Backbone as JSON, one array per atom type, in Angstrom:
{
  "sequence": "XXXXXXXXXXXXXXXXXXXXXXXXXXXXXXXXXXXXXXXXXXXXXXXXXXXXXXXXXXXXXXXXXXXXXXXXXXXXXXXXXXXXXXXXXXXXXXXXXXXXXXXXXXXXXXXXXXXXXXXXX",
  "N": [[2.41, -36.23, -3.77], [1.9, -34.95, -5.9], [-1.24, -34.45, -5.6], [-0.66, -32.45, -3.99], [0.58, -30.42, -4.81], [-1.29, -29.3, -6.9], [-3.09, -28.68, -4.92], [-1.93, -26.79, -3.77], [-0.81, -24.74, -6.18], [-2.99, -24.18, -7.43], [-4.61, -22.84, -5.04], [-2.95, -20.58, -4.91], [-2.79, -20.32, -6.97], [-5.74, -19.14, -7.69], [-5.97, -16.55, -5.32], [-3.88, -15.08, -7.0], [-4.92, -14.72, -9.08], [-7.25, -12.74, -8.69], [-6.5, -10.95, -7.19], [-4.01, -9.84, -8.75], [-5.48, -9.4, -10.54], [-7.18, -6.98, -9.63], [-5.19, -5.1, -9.33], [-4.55, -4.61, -12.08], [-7.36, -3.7, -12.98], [-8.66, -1.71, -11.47], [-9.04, 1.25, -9.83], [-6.75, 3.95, -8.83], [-8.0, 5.04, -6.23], [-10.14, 3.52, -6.05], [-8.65, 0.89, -5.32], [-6.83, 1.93, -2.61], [-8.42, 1.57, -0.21], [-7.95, -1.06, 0.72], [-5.37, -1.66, -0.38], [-2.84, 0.26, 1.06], [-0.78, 1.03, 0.1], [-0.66, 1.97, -2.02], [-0.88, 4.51, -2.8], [2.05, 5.59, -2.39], [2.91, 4.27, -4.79], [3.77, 4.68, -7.75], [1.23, 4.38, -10.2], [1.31, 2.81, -12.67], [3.7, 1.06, -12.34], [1.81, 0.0, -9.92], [0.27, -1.43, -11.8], [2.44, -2.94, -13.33], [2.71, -4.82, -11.08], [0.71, -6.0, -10.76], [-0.11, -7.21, -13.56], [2.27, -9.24, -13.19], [1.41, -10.84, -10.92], [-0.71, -11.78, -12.34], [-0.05, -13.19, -14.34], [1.96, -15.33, -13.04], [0.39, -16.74, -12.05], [-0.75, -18.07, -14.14], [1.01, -19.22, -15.0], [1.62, -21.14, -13.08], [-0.45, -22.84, -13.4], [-1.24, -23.6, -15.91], [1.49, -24.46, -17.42], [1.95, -27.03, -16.33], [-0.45, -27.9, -16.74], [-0.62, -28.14, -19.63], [1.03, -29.25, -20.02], [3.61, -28.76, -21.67], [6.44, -27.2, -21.6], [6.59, -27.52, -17.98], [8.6, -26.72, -16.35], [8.32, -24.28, -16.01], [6.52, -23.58, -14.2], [7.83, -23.63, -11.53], [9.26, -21.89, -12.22], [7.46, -19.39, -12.41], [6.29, -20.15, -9.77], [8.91, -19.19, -8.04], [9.1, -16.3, -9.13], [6.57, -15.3, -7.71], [7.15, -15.63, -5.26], [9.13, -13.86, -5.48], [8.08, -11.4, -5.54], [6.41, -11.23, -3.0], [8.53, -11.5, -1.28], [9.71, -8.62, -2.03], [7.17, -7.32, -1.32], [6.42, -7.43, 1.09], [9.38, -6.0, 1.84], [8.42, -3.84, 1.53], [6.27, -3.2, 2.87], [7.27, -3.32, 5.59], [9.24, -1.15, 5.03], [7.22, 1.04, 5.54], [6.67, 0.94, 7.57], [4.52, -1.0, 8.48], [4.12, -3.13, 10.16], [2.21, -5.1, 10.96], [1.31, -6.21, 8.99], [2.37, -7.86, 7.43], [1.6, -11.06, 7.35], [-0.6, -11.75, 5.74], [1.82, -11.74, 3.46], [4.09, -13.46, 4.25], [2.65, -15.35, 4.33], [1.96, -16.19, 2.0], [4.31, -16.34, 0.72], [5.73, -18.71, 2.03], [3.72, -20.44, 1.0], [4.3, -19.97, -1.98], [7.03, -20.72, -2.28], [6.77, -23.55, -0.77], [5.13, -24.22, -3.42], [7.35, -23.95, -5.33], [9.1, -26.48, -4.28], [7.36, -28.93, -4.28], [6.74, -28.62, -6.92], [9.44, -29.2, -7.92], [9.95, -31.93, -7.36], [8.15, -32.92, -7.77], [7.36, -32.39, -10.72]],
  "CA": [[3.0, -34.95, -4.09], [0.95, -34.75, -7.41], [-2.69, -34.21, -5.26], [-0.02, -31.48, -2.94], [1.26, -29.59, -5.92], [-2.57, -28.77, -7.34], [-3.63, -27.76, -4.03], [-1.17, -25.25, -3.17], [-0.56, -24.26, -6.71], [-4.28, -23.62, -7.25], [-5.03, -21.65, -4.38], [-2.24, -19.28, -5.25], [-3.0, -18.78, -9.03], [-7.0, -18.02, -7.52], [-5.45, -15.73, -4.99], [-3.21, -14.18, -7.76], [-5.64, -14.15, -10.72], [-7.94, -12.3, -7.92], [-5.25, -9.77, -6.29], [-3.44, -9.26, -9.45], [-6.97, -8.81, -11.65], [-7.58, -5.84, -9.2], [-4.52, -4.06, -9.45], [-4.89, -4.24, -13.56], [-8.56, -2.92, -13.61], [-8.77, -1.24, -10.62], [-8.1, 2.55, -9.92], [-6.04, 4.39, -7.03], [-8.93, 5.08, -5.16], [-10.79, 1.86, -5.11], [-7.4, 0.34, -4.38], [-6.31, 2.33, -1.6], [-9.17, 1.07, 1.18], [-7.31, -2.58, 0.76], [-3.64, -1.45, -0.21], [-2.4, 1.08, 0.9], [0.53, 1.23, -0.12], [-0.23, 2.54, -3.6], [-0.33, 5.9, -2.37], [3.61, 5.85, -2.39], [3.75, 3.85, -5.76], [3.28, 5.0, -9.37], [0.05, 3.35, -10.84], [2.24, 2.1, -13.87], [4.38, -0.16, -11.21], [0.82, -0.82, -9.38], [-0.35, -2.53, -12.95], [3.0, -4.2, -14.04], [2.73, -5.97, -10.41], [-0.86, -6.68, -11.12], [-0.06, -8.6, -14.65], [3.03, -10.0, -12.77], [0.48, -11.86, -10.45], [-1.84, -13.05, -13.26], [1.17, -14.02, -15.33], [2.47, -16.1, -12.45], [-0.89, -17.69, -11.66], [-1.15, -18.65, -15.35], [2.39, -20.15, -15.19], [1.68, -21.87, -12.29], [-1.4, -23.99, -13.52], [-1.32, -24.4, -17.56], [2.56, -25.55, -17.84], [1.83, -28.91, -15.58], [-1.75, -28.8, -16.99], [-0.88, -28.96, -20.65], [2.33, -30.59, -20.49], [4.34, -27.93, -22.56], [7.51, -26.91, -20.4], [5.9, -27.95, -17.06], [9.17, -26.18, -16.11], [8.02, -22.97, -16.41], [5.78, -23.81, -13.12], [8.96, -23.41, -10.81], [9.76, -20.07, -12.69], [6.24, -18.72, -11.66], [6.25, -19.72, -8.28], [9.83, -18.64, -7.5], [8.56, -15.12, -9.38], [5.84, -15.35, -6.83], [7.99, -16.04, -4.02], [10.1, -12.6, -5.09], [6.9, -10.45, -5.66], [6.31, -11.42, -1.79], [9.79, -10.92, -1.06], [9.51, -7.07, -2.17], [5.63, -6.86, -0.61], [7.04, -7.83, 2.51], [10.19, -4.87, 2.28], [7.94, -2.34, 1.33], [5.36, -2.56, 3.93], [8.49, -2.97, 6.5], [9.87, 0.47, 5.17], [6.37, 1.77, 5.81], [6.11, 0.41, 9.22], [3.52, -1.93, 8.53], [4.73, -4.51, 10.36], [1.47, -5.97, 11.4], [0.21, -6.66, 7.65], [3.05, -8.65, 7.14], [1.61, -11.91, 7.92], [0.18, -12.22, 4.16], [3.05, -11.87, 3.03], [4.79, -14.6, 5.0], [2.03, -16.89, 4.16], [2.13, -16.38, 0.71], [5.63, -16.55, 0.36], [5.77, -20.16, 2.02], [3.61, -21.09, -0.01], [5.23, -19.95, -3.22], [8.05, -21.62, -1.48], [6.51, -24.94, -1.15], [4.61, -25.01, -4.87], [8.47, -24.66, -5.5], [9.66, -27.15, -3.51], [6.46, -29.5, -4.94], [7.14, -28.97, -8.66], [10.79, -30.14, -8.3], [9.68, -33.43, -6.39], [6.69, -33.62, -8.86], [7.17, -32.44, -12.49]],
  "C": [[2.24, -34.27, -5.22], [-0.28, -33.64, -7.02], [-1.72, -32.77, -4.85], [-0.09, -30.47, -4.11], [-0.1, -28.64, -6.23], [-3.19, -27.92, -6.4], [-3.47, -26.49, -3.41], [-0.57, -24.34, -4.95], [-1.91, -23.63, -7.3], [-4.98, -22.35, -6.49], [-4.14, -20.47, -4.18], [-2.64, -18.66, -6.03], [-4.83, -18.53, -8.65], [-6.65, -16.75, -6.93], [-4.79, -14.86, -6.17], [-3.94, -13.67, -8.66], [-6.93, -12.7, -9.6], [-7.23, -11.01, -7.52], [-4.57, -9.17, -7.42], [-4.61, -7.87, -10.78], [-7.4, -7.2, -10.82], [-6.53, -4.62, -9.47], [-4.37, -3.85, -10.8], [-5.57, -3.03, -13.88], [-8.84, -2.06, -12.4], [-8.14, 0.29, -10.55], [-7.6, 2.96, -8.9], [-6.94, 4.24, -5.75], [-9.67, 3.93, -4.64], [-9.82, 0.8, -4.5], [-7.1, 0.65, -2.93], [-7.0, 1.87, -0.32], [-8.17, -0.34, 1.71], [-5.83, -2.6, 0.61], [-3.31, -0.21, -0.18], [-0.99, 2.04, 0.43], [0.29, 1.85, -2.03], [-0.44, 3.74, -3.74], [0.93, 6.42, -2.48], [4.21, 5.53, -3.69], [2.93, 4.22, -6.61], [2.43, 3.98, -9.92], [0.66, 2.54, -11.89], [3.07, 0.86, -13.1], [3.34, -0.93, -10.73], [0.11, -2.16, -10.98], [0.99, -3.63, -13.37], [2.91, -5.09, -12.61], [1.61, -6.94, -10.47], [-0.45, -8.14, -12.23], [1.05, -9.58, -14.33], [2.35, -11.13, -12.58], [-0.09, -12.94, -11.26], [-0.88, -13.74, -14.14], [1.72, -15.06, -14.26], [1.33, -16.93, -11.76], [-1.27, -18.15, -12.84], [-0.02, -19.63, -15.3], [2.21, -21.36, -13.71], [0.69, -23.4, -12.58], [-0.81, -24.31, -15.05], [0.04, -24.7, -17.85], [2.59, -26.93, -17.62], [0.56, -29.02, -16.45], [-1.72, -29.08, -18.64], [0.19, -29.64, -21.1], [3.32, -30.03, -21.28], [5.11, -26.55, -21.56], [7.16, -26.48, -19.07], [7.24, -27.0, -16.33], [9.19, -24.67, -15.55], [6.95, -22.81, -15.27], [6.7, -23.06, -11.93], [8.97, -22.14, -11.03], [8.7, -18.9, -11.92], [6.13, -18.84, -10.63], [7.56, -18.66, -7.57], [9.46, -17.11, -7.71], [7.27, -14.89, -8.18], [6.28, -14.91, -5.37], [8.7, -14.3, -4.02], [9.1, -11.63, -5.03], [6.87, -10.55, -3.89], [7.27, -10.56, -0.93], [9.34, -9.3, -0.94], [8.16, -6.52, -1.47], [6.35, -6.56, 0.83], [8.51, -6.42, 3.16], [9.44, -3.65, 2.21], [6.85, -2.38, 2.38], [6.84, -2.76, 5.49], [8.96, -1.11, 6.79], [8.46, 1.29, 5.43], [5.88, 1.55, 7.04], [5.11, -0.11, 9.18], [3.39, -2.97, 8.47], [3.76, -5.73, 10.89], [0.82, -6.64, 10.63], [1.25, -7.46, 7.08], [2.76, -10.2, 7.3], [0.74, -12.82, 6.73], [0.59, -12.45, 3.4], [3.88, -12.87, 2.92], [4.13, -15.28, 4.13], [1.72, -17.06, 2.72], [3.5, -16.26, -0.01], [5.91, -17.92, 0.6], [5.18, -20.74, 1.04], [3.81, -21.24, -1.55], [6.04, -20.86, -2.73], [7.69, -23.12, -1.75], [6.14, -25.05, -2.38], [6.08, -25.12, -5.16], [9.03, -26.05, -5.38], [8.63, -29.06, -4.1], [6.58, -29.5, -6.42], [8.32, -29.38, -8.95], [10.61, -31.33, -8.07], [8.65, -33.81, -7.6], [6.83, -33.88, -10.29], [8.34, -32.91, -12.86]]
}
């Protein structure tokens, strides 16, 4: 469960530090080819989801990795898990029901690092 935990909590917080790092430094326009959805949302919302990401890809690795409320792992994925959540309604209400399928698969796997840091830490 230990090796499990790293593997799926890893390739989230790259994914996140990656996905979130864009919507930080990134502007409408170079955004919009890849999400479009930030056409509909206020750039101020597009950045706090951004530092959401990297805040929940930091919480996901350095609580287990330095041992100082390893707890706080869970918190970040489940925050993960709801970020998804809401990805997932808002391309719905935009009828973009076919881009839903990152969504999903990054919601399971929030889901499982959950499901892996209770069994683990």
């Amino acid at each position: 469960m230990h090796v499990a935990y790293w593997i799926v909590a890893g390739l989230l917080a790259l994914f996140y530090v990656y996905a979130g790092g864009k919507k930080l430094l990134q502007t409408r326009e170079r955004l919009q080819p890849m999400m479009g959805w930030v056409d509909r949302v206020p750039m101020p919302l597009v950045r706090v989801i951004g530092g959401l990401e990297v805040l929940g890809a930091l919480g996901l690795v350095l609580p287990p990795l330095t041992g100082v409320a390893p707890g706080l792992a869970i918190a970040a994925a489940v925050g993960l898990a709801l970020i998804q959540i809401g990805g997932t309604v808002l391309h719905l209400s935009r009828g973009e029901v076919r881009v839903i399928g990152l969504n999903i698969a990054l919601l399971v796997a929030a889901a499982a690092a959950v499901w892996l840091g209770t069994v683990r830490l």
